[in-house]
Tab-separated table of C-alpha atoms and ligand atoms in Angstrom:
chain	number	residue	atom	x	y	z
P	167	UNK	CA	40.810	77.831	143.302
P	168	UNK	CA	43.188	75.761	145.359
P	169	UNK	CA	46.499	74.698	143.843
P	170	UNK	CA	45.191	71.142	144.000
P	171	UNK	CA	41.570	72.038	143.193
P	172	UNK	CA	41.364	70.359	139.772
P	173	UNK	CA	39.647	67.141	140.765
P	174	UNK	CA	37.207	68.721	143.213
P	175	UNK	CA	33.660	69.742	142.478
P	176	UNK	CA	33.139	71.859	145.592
P	177	UNK	CA	35.207	74.151	147.736
P	178	UNK	CA	36.278	72.846	151.116
P	179	UNK	CA	34.158	73.576	154.114
P	180	UNK	CA	35.503	76.646	155.875
P	181	UNK	CA	36.064	74.743	159.076
P	182	UNK	CA	38.092	72.181	157.176
P	183	UNK	CA	40.404	74.890	155.923
P	184	UNK	CA	40.818	76.190	159.416
P	185	UNK	CA	41.299	72.747	160.898
P	186	UNK	CA	43.753	71.345	158.383
P	187	UNK	CA	45.816	74.419	157.615
P	188	UNK	CA	49.210	74.815	159.206
P	189	UNK	CA	50.105	78.273	157.941
P	190	UNK	CA	49.411	79.700	161.402
P	191	UNK	CA	52.562	78.017	162.655
P	192	UNK	CA	54.576	76.715	159.709
P	193	UNK	CA	55.195	80.239	158.412
P	194	UNK	CA	58.174	79.919	160.695
P	195	UNK	CA	59.618	77.718	157.953
P	196	UNK	CA	59.407	80.355	155.193
P	197	UNK	CA	63.152	80.905	155.162
P	198	UNK	CA	63.940	77.185	155.108
P	199	UNK	CA	61.280	76.476	152.529
P	200	UNK	CA	62.622	79.066	150.141
P	201	UNK	CA	66.208	78.018	150.743
P	202	UNK	CA	65.212	74.472	149.738
P	203	UNK	CA	63.290	75.721	146.709
P	204	UNK	CA	66.259	77.766	145.526
P	205	UNK	CA	68.450	74.668	145.579
P	206	UNK	CA	65.746	72.573	143.910
P	207	UNK	CA	65.151	75.002	141.081
P	208	UNK	CA	68.879	75.436	140.503
P	209	UNK	CA	69.061	71.679	140.040
P	210	UNK	CA	66.027	71.640	137.703
P	211	UNK	CA	67.820	74.142	135.491
P	212	UNK	CA	71.178	72.381	135.666
P	213	UNK	CA	69.653	69.010	134.778
P	214	UNK	CA	67.737	70.488	131.848
P	215	UNK	CA	64.384	69.650	133.402
P	216	UNK	CA	63.303	73.255	132.996
P	217	UNK	CA	65.033	75.967	130.942
P	218	UNK	CA	67.839	77.729	132.772
P	219	UNK	CA	66.180	81.112	132.111
P	220	UNK	CA	63.020	79.907	133.837
P	221	UNK	CA	65.074	78.685	136.765
P	222	UNK	CA	66.715	82.103	137.069
P	223	UNK	CA	63.389	83.849	136.931
P	224	UNK	CA	61.999	81.557	139.600
P	225	UNK	CA	65.017	82.165	141.801
P	226	UNK	CA	64.611	85.913	141.567
P	227	UNK	CA	60.924	85.548	142.305
P	228	UNK	CA	61.564	83.366	145.334
P	229	UNK	CA	63.970	85.899	146.776
P	230	UNK	CA	61.354	88.619	146.401
P	231	UNK	CA	58.747	86.437	148.053
P	232	UNK	CA	61.063	85.828	150.991
P	233	UNK	CA	61.804	89.524	151.345
P	234	UNK	CA	58.073	90.264	151.357
P	235	UNK	CA	57.321	87.573	153.914
P	236	UNK	CA	60.124	88.764	156.157
P	237	UNK	CA	58.935	92.352	155.875
P	238	UNK	CA	55.421	91.224	156.786
P	239	UNK	CA	54.165	92.417	153.410
P	240	UNK	CA	53.031	89.074	152.028
P	241	UNK	CA	49.515	87.942	152.622
P	242	UNK	CA	49.550	84.394	153.887
P	243	UNK	CA	46.225	82.675	153.510
P	244	UNK	CA	44.620	79.832	155.340
P	245	UNK	CA	42.982	78.643	152.129
P	246	UNK	CA	46.485	77.900	150.861
P	247	UNK	CA	46.931	75.577	153.785
P	248	UNK	CA	50.622	75.752	154.501
P	249	UNK	CA	53.811	77.670	153.901
P	250	UNK	CA	54.687	75.573	150.851
P	251	UNK	CA	51.545	76.398	148.921
P	252	UNK	CA	51.524	79.978	150.111
P	253	UNK	CA	55.031	80.482	148.794
P	254	UNK	CA	54.121	78.896	145.468
P	255	UNK	CA	51.060	81.109	145.122
P	256	UNK	CA	53.052	84.210	146.037
P	257	UNK	CA	55.708	83.207	143.523
P	258	UNK	CA	53.165	82.870	140.727
P	259	UNK	CA	51.667	86.232	141.702
P	260	UNK	CA	55.172	87.672	141.515
P	261	UNK	CA	56.446	86.195	138.235
P	262	UNK	CA	53.438	84.700	136.501
P	263	UNK	CA	52.705	81.129	135.322
P	264	UNK	CA	56.387	80.208	134.962
P	265	UNK	CA	56.379	79.953	138.771
P	266	UNK	CA	54.253	76.856	138.277
P	267	UNK	CA	57.407	75.017	137.164
P	268	UNK	CA	58.960	75.145	140.623
P	269	UNK	CA	57.142	72.101	141.908
P	270	UNK	CA	58.402	69.864	139.071
P	271	UNK	CA	59.845	66.619	140.406
P	272	UNK	CA	58.907	67.468	143.958
P	273	UNK	CA	56.057	66.962	146.386
P	274	UNK	CA	55.114	68.769	149.547
P	275	UNK	CA	55.951	65.547	151.313
P	276	UNK	CA	59.657	65.627	150.561
P	277	UNK	CA	59.562	69.417	150.741
P	278	UNK	CA	58.211	69.567	154.283
P	279	UNK	CA	60.632	66.869	155.423
P	280	UNK	CA	63.442	68.981	154.006
P	281	UNK	CA	62.222	72.154	155.682
P	282	UNK	CA	62.015	70.433	159.033
P	283	UNK	CA	65.527	69.055	158.652
P	284	UNK	CA	66.860	72.493	157.809
P	285	UNK	CA	65.037	73.916	160.817
P	286	UNK	CA	66.278	71.132	163.092
P	287	UNK	CA	69.869	71.572	161.947
P	288	UNK	CA	69.769	75.263	162.710
P	289	UNK	CA	68.038	74.715	166.044
P	290	UNK	CA	70.603	72.100	167.057
P	291	UNK	CA	73.528	74.335	166.191
P	292	UNK	CA	71.981	77.198	168.111
P	293	UNK	CA	71.233	75.090	171.180
P	294	UNK	CA	74.767	73.653	171.164
P	295	UNK	CA	76.243	77.164	171.152
P	296	UNK	CA	73.968	78.203	174.021
P	297	UNK	CA	74.800	75.085	176.021
P	298	UNK	CA	78.474	75.830	175.561
P	299	UNK	CA	77.965	79.333	176.929
P	300	UNK	CA	76.334	77.831	180.011
P	301	UNK	CA	79.249	75.422	180.381
P	302	UNK	CA	81.655	78.357	180.168
P	303	UNK	CA	79.739	80.199	182.876
P	304	UNK	CA	79.875	77.138	185.119
P	305	UNK	CA	83.589	76.708	184.477
P	306	UNK	CA	84.022	80.391	185.337
P	307	UNK	CA	82.328	79.852	188.691
P	308	UNK	CA	84.433	76.741	189.232
P	309	UNK	CA	87.650	78.629	188.594
P	310	UNK	CA	86.797	81.413	191.016
P	311	UNK	CA	85.745	78.908	193.654
P	312	UNK	CA	88.680	76.547	193.836
P	313	UNK	CA	88.868	77.080	197.608
P	314	UNK	CA	85.166	77.165	198.356
P	315	UNK	CA	84.127	74.130	200.324
P	316	UNK	CA	80.481	73.145	200.606
P	317	UNK	CA	78.654	70.155	202.019
P	318	UNK	CA	78.100	67.445	199.426
P	319	UNK	CA	74.758	65.704	199.879
P	320	UNK	CA	73.161	62.342	199.514
P	321	UNK	CA	69.450	62.050	200.365
P	322	UNK	CA	69.719	65.820	200.829
P	323	UNK	CA	71.585	65.065	204.050
P	324	UNK	CA	75.092	66.417	204.458
P	325	UNK	CA	77.396	63.612	203.406
P	326	UNK	CA	80.976	64.645	202.620
P	327	UNK	CA	82.501	68.040	201.915
P	328	UNK	CA	83.199	68.870	198.285
P	329	UNK	CA	84.596	71.833	196.440
P	330	UNK	CA	81.921	74.120	195.078
P	331	UNK	CA	84.002	73.988	191.891
P	332	UNK	CA	83.542	70.221	191.809
P	333	UNK	CA	79.786	70.648	192.067
P	334	UNK	CA	79.805	73.156	189.186
P	335	UNK	CA	81.891	70.798	187.081
P	336	UNK	CA	79.347	68.006	187.563
P	337	UNK	CA	76.910	70.137	185.559
P	338	UNK	CA	79.547	70.968	182.971
P	339	UNK	CA	79.946	67.259	182.190
P	340	UNK	CA	76.177	66.747	182.194
P	341	UNK	CA	75.752	69.513	179.631
P	342	UNK	CA	78.684	68.088	177.691
P	343	UNK	CA	76.686	64.903	177.164
P	344	UNK	CA	73.790	67.036	175.937
P	345	UNK	CA	76.099	68.763	173.489
P	346	UNK	CA	77.483	65.432	172.306
P	347	UNK	CA	74.031	63.918	171.866
P	348	UNK	CA	72.943	66.909	169.816
P	349	UNK	CA	76.119	66.770	167.750
P	350	UNK	CA	75.657	63.083	167.176
P	351	UNK	CA	72.085	63.610	166.042
P	352	UNK	CA	73.348	65.880	163.279
P	353	UNK	CA	74.687	62.788	161.512
P	354	UNK	CA	71.100	61.645	161.063
P	355	UNK	CA	69.446	65.043	160.668
P	356	UNK	CA	71.841	66.268	158.055
P	357	UNK	CA	70.571	64.146	155.151
P	358	UNK	CA	68.482	65.465	152.306
P	359	UNK	CA	65.062	63.921	151.692
P	360	UNK	CA	64.424	66.079	148.634
P	361	UNK	CA	63.816	64.041	145.513
P	362	UNK	CA	61.784	61.411	147.333
P	363	UNK	CA	58.709	62.963	145.748
P	364	UNK	CA	55.376	62.125	147.291
P	365	UNK	CA	56.637	58.702	148.335
P	366	UNK	CA	58.004	56.691	145.414
P	367	UNK	CA	60.672	58.951	143.937
P	368	UNK	CA	60.327	60.902	140.708
P	369	UNK	CA	60.252	60.243	136.961
P	370	UNK	CA	62.404	63.317	136.245
P	371	UNK	CA	66.180	62.976	135.837
P	372	UNK	CA	66.944	64.907	139.019
P	373	UNK	CA	70.270	65.144	140.840
P	374	UNK	CA	69.595	64.651	144.506
P	375	UNK	CA	73.233	64.805	145.474
P	376	UNK	CA	73.600	68.232	143.873
P	377	UNK	CA	70.700	69.595	145.900
P	378	UNK	CA	72.077	67.995	149.063
P	379	UNK	CA	75.503	69.541	148.507
P	380	UNK	CA	74.068	72.978	147.870
P	381	UNK	CA	72.154	72.819	151.129
P	382	UNK	CA	75.160	71.634	153.112
P	383	UNK	CA	73.836	68.141	153.775
P	384	UNK	CA	76.226	65.255	154.378
P	385	UNK	CA	74.250	63.002	152.043
P	386	UNK	CA	70.765	61.958	150.954
P	387	UNK	CA	68.074	59.829	152.573
P	388	UNK	CA	68.509	56.502	150.815
P	389	UNK	CA	64.916	55.325	150.581
P	390	UNK	CA	62.125	57.556	149.312
P	391	UNK	CA	59.414	55.979	151.479
P	392	UNK	CA	61.567	56.435	154.565
P	393	UNK	CA	62.617	59.931	153.507
P	394	UNK	CA	59.058	61.273	153.598
P	395	UNK	CA	57.925	59.266	156.644
P	396	UNK	CA	60.907	59.747	158.898
P	397	UNK	CA	60.456	62.105	161.824
P	398	UNK	CA	62.998	60.341	164.021
P	399	UNK	CA	65.109	63.448	163.882
P	400	UNK	CA	62.272	65.442	165.421
P	401	UNK	CA	61.896	62.852	168.172
P	402	UNK	CA	65.632	62.952	168.771
P	403	UNK	CA	65.611	66.706	169.095
P	404	UNK	CA	62.671	66.574	171.486
P	405	UNK	CA	64.365	63.857	173.474
P	406	UNK	CA	67.707	65.628	173.596
P	407	UNK	CA	65.926	68.813	174.621
P	408	UNK	CA	64.092	66.945	177.341
P	409	UNK	CA	67.292	65.601	178.781
P	410	UNK	CA	68.995	68.992	178.629
P	411	UNK	CA	65.861	70.336	180.330
P	412	UNK	CA	66.205	67.695	183.025
P	413	UNK	CA	69.745	68.838	183.707
P	414	UNK	CA	68.780	72.497	183.764
P	415	UNK	CA	65.892	71.704	186.037
P	416	UNK	CA	68.091	69.873	188.517
P	417	UNK	CA	70.444	72.818	188.683
P	418	UNK	CA	67.470	75.160	189.048
P	419	UNK	CA	66.216	73.141	191.973
P	420	UNK	CA	69.618	73.509	193.628
P	421	UNK	CA	69.665	77.247	192.955
P	422	UNK	CA	66.217	77.607	194.490
P	423	UNK	CA	67.327	75.700	197.559
P	424	UNK	CA	70.709	77.371	197.843
P	425	UNK	CA	69.234	80.837	197.622
P	426	UNK	CA	66.771	80.167	200.443
P	427	UNK	CA	67.538	81.553	203.917
P	428	UNK	CA	67.693	77.939	205.091
P	429	UNK	CA	70.713	77.185	202.893
P	430	UNK	CA	72.051	80.677	202.224
P	431	UNK	CA	74.741	79.287	199.887
P	432	UNK	CA	74.281	81.650	196.958
P	433	UNK	CA	72.599	84.888	196.160
P	434	UNK	CA	71.199	85.253	192.675
P	435	UNK	CA	71.779	88.648	191.162
P	436	UNK	CA	68.889	91.113	191.456
P	437	UNK	CA	68.703	91.211	187.683
P	438	UNK	CA	67.769	87.513	187.576
P	439	UNK	CA	65.170	87.567	190.337
P	440	UNK	CA	61.766	89.123	190.885
P	441	UNK	CA	59.817	90.615	193.752
P	442	UNK	CA	56.435	90.046	195.309
P	443	UNK	CA	53.431	92.277	194.681
P	444	UNK	CA	52.508	91.949	198.303
P	445	UNK	CA	55.496	91.065	200.476
P	446	UNK	CA	58.037	93.868	200.198
P	447	UNK	CA	60.971	91.825	201.491
P	448	UNK	CA	60.734	89.069	198.904
P	449	UNK	CA	63.319	88.248	196.286
P	450	UNK	CA	62.205	85.212	194.350
P	451	UNK	CA	64.246	82.920	192.086
P	452	UNK	CA	61.533	83.035	189.402
P	453	UNK	CA	63.819	82.343	186.475
P	454	UNK	CA	65.159	79.178	188.056
P	455	UNK	CA	61.658	78.081	188.987
P	456	UNK	CA	60.262	78.744	185.545
P	457	UNK	CA	63.060	76.873	183.803
P	458	UNK	CA	62.318	73.977	186.154
P	459	UNK	CA	58.620	74.295	185.383
P	460	UNK	CA	58.976	74.568	181.624
P	461	UNK	CA	60.824	71.269	181.542
P	462	UNK	CA	57.352	69.752	181.704
P	463	UNK	CA	56.559	71.136	178.256
P	464	UNK	CA	59.720	69.596	176.839
P	465	UNK	CA	58.621	66.177	178.064
P	466	UNK	CA	55.071	66.800	176.840
P	467	UNK	CA	56.274	67.605	173.337
P	468	UNK	CA	58.388	64.445	173.250
P	469	UNK	CA	55.570	62.217	174.419
P	470	UNK	CA	53.141	63.887	172.032
P	471	UNK	CA	55.377	63.286	169.026
P	472	UNK	CA	56.153	59.696	169.882
P	473	UNK	CA	52.451	59.025	170.272
P	474	UNK	CA	51.591	60.737	166.999
P	475	UNK	CA	54.079	58.630	165.057
P	476	UNK	CA	53.193	55.342	166.664
P	477	UNK	CA	51.103	53.228	164.346
P	478	UNK	CA	51.404	55.448	161.262
P	479	UNK	CA	51.545	53.402	158.070
P	480	UNK	CA	54.044	54.377	155.376
P	481	UNK	CA	54.408	56.825	153.841
P	482	UNK	CA	53.225	60.405	154.503
P	483	UNK	CA	50.133	60.948	156.640
P	484	UNK	CA	48.654	64.281	157.605
P	485	UNK	CA	49.226	63.348	161.235
P	486	UNK	CA	52.829	64.277	160.609
P	487	UNK	CA	51.930	67.933	160.372
P	488	UNK	CA	51.739	67.673	164.153
P	489	UNK	CA	55.536	67.526	164.281
P	490	UNK	CA	55.858	71.275	164.001
P	491	UNK	CA	54.404	72.994	167.009
P	492	UNK	CA	56.143	70.689	169.478
P	493	UNK	CA	59.457	71.070	167.676
P	494	UNK	CA	59.173	74.862	167.586
P	495	UNK	CA	57.996	75.009	171.165
P	496	UNK	CA	60.788	72.818	172.523
P	497	UNK	CA	63.345	74.801	170.585
P	498	UNK	CA	62.007	78.134	171.866
P	499	UNK	CA	61.573	76.838	175.391
P	500	UNK	CA	65.094	75.499	175.620
P	501	UNK	CA	66.573	78.512	173.917
P	502	UNK	CA	64.738	80.862	176.279
P	503	UNK	CA	66.083	79.014	179.291
P	504	UNK	CA	69.632	78.730	177.999
P	505	UNK	CA	69.816	82.375	176.983
P	506	UNK	CA	69.154	83.384	180.576
P	507	UNK	CA	71.171	80.710	182.224
P	508	UNK	CA	74.733	81.726	181.467
P	509	UNK	CA	74.130	85.232	182.823
P	510	UNK	CA	72.326	83.933	185.880
P	511	UNK	CA	75.240	81.619	186.728
P	512	UNK	CA	77.927	84.185	186.011
P	513	UNK	CA	76.322	86.877	188.142
P	514	UNK	CA	75.498	84.606	191.070
P	515	UNK	CA	77.226	85.440	194.336
P	516	UNK	CA	78.722	82.394	196.027
P	517	UNK	CA	78.633	82.610	199.809
P	518	UNK	CA	81.860	80.940	200.745
P	519	UNK	CA	81.706	81.630	204.494
P	520	UNK	CA	78.207	80.384	204.799
P	521	UNK	CA	79.030	77.154	202.984
P	522	UNK	CA	82.097	76.681	205.151
P	523	UNK	CA	79.973	77.085	208.255
P	524	UNK	CA	77.653	74.384	207.005
P	525	UNK	CA	80.632	72.099	206.462
P	526	UNK	CA	82.135	72.673	209.896
P	527	UNK	CA	78.862	72.467	211.781
P	528	UNK	CA	78.150	68.888	210.845
P	529	UNK	CA	79.561	65.391	210.772
P	530	UNK	CA	80.528	65.205	207.138
P	531	UNK	CA	84.127	64.355	208.102
P	532	UNK	CA	82.981	61.112	209.764
P	533	UNK	CA	84.005	59.003	206.755
P	534	UNK	CA	87.481	60.458	207.051
P	535	UNK	CA	87.699	59.435	210.667
P	536	UNK	CA	86.681	55.931	209.598
P	537	UNK	CA	89.285	55.913	206.794
P	538	UNK	CA	91.878	57.150	209.296
P	539	UNK	CA	91.227	54.157	211.549
P	540	UNK	CA	91.444	51.789	208.585
P	541	UNK	CA	94.840	53.234	207.800
P	542	UNK	CA	95.823	52.460	211.370
P	543	UNK	CA	94.879	48.791	210.946
P	544	UNK	CA	91.177	48.419	211.766
P	545	UNK	CA	88.894	46.733	209.273
P	546	UNK	CA	86.445	49.139	207.709
P	547	UNK	CA	83.545	47.470	209.507
P	548	UNK	CA	85.203	47.797	212.938
P	549	UNK	CA	86.112	51.347	212.186
P	550	UNK	CA	82.561	52.212	211.019
P	551	UNK	CA	81.203	50.960	214.343
P	552	UNK	CA	83.722	52.970	216.388
P	553	UNK	CA	83.019	56.155	214.475
P	554	UNK	CA	79.272	55.563	214.812
P	555	UNK	CA	79.769	55.578	218.582
P	556	UNK	CA	81.837	58.745	218.461
P	557	UNK	CA	79.260	60.518	216.299
P	558	UNK	CA	76.459	59.428	218.610
P	559	UNK	CA	78.338	60.788	221.597
P	560	UNK	CA	78.916	64.125	219.826
P	561	UNK	CA	75.280	64.433	218.746
P	562	UNK	CA	74.171	63.814	222.323
P	563	UNK	CA	76.708	66.308	223.643
P	564	UNK	CA	75.799	68.892	220.975
P	565	UNK	CA	79.360	69.092	219.632
P	566	UNK	CA	81.211	68.155	216.417
P	567	UNK	CA	84.103	65.748	215.848
P	568	UNK	CA	86.717	68.477	215.924
P	569	UNK	CA	85.428	69.659	219.325
P	570	UNK	CA	86.609	66.403	220.923
P	571	UNK	CA	89.836	66.486	222.908
P	572	UNK	CA	92.709	64.154	222.127
P	573	UNK	CA	91.937	62.167	225.318
P	574	UNK	CA	88.335	61.760	224.319
P	575	UNK	CA	89.370	60.422	220.894
P	576	UNK	CA	91.745	58.020	222.614
P	577	UNK	CA	88.951	56.588	224.730
P	578	UNK	CA	87.302	55.315	221.565
P	579	UNK	CA	90.426	53.974	219.942
P	580	UNK	CA	94.012	54.068	221.103
P	581	UNK	CA	95.353	53.978	217.536
P	582	UNK	CA	94.312	57.599	217.161
P	583	UNK	CA	97.228	60.035	217.136
P	584	UNK	CA	97.524	63.798	217.346
P	585	UNK	CA	97.413	64.046	213.537
P	586	UNK	CA	93.678	63.307	213.719
P	587	UNK	CA	92.923	67.010	214.109
P	588	UNK	CA	94.488	67.783	210.785
P	589	UNK	CA	92.961	64.726	209.116
P	590	UNK	CA	89.462	65.945	209.939
P	591	UNK	CA	89.836	69.535	208.699
P	592	UNK	CA	87.563	70.274	205.721
P	593	UNK	CA	90.548	71.174	203.503
P	594	UNK	CA	92.303	67.902	204.304
P	595	UNK	CA	89.131	65.931	203.847
P	596	UNK	CA	88.552	67.463	200.414
P	597	UNK	CA	92.134	67.137	199.239
P	598	UNK	CA	92.353	63.545	200.393
P	599	UNK	CA	89.969	62.613	197.576
P	600	UNK	CA	92.704	62.865	195.034
P	601	UNK	CA	91.847	59.892	192.841
P	602	UNK	CA	90.678	60.839	189.348
P	603	UNK	CA	87.210	62.374	189.367
P	604	UNK	CA	87.351	63.164	193.087
P	605	UNK	CA	86.885	66.484	194.796
P	606	UNK	CA	90.568	67.254	195.617
P	607	UNK	CA	91.704	70.579	194.228
P	608	UNK	CA	94.136	69.014	191.752
P	609	UNK	CA	91.533	66.567	190.554
P	610	UNK	CA	89.043	69.387	189.971
P	611	UNK	CA	91.704	71.355	188.088
P	612	UNK	CA	92.221	68.276	185.906
P	613	UNK	CA	88.472	68.118	185.312
P	614	UNK	CA	88.429	71.745	184.249
P	615	UNK	CA	91.278	71.144	181.837
P	616	UNK	CA	89.539	68.123	180.335
P	617	UNK	CA	86.233	69.985	180.042
P	618	UNK	CA	87.894	72.889	178.298
P	619	UNK	CA	89.401	70.511	175.744
P	620	UNK	CA	86.017	68.897	175.145
P	621	UNK	CA	84.385	72.271	174.726
P	622	UNK	CA	86.799	73.237	172.005
P	623	UNK	CA	86.062	70.247	169.821
P	624	UNK	CA	83.018	70.493	167.612
P	625	UNK	CA	80.873	68.481	165.237
P	626	UNK	CA	82.924	69.753	162.336
P	627	UNK	CA	86.054	68.048	163.763
P	628	UNK	CA	84.189	64.802	164.202
P	629	UNK	CA	82.791	64.221	160.711
X	300	LIG	N1	51.559	71.006	155.881
X	300	LIG	C1	51.959	69.663	155.621
X	300	LIG	C2	52.777	69.179	156.822
X	300	LIG	O1	53.169	69.988	157.565
X	300	LIG	C3	52.810	69.596	154.401
X	300	LIG	C4	52.747	68.306	153.635
X	300	LIG	C5	51.399	68.091	153.112
X	300	LIG	N2	51.304	67.030	152.185
X	300	LIG	C6	50.146	66.551	151.828
X	300	LIG	N3	50.162	65.642	150.944
X	300	LIG	N4	49.041	66.929	152.403
X	300	LIG	O2	52.962	68.003	157.010
């Protein structure tokens, strides 16, 4: 008979068991479920709700159940619906009817909310650590490329030269926001819902704070109805994962482009690329493409969860069981991508010469010529027009600005002096952007220093 079978006159239809059970996926929560139960039963004993000896027996039993589940020796059954009822059944099989005291003062509704919070907390901490490793890899590339100049783009047209290090640091700060969002979400995730009961609280003299402390929570969910209905923390995780995925995907897109023969800016290490079954010469950036592609799942999980929650009346509804697969999938998807990413970035070969060629064979120093004329007294608008003419002439002649002779420059504007040739060199152009946040070497070094400070601080320092 089912644990809740008392008021039923018939067994459930087999298809109903299959359809409503979650054990197929929520067995992932076994560890969290038992961790929560250990804290709960400790509290039941401490508060005199059940005898201390029974609590000890239950604790021992729970540990054995966990060991069996982890060793793959426990039989998890669909008829027992979910991990919570499977664990309770296994416990009773292990220690006898005293195991039936575990669920005193608790419901699966507060229990599952607790398990998901424990899972989310762990997932967040893991993702933060992985993001930080990616940031470190990017900083590493930045540090070894302090003299590598590449074209910076707008509209995917060469715009102004930048340091490759500057480009890497852009992603470091992007991922820093992801880290900070995840850290911030811990304030809301790290609250214990246990003790909310099914929805209204419990008649037993429980100590919610004690359970929360044992489980390392910062506090308790204040309202029992909210405690069992709240899946905001799942949405937040899915949303934060989506945004981190967006950032990864943008970088992947750049890696795919940069590693093409058309760009030839980087070469991904052989160990992070794959070949073609047909074309022997191919070396494909599959990892980067797949990370880009899998970002779609992250968005799908977010949208799915938001839609599931929309319109749900208080308090618990079975719909909420749908929070799990998306949460697990986004966690695994992001983790899979991040685990590969640091190594892929670290091992990537940066083609300095090739980037430099792209910078010199274009007009990305045109803004600097315009700024030069402004410094000599022209208004920016006048100067823009003059430089437009010069660029047009060069395009028609098939040359670049630095191919012009001094006399030719003079024909366009007699304020131009011999120092123009230095002013238009890629190194000068880059280092001229010395204001905070710019691409000048010193500014990028400052960015690295700042990023390294940010990376050192953690959630623990902030609460
Ligand atoms: N498997 C359920 C879930 O994941 C656990 C809570 C079930 N509660 C209930 N009253 N049916 O949401």
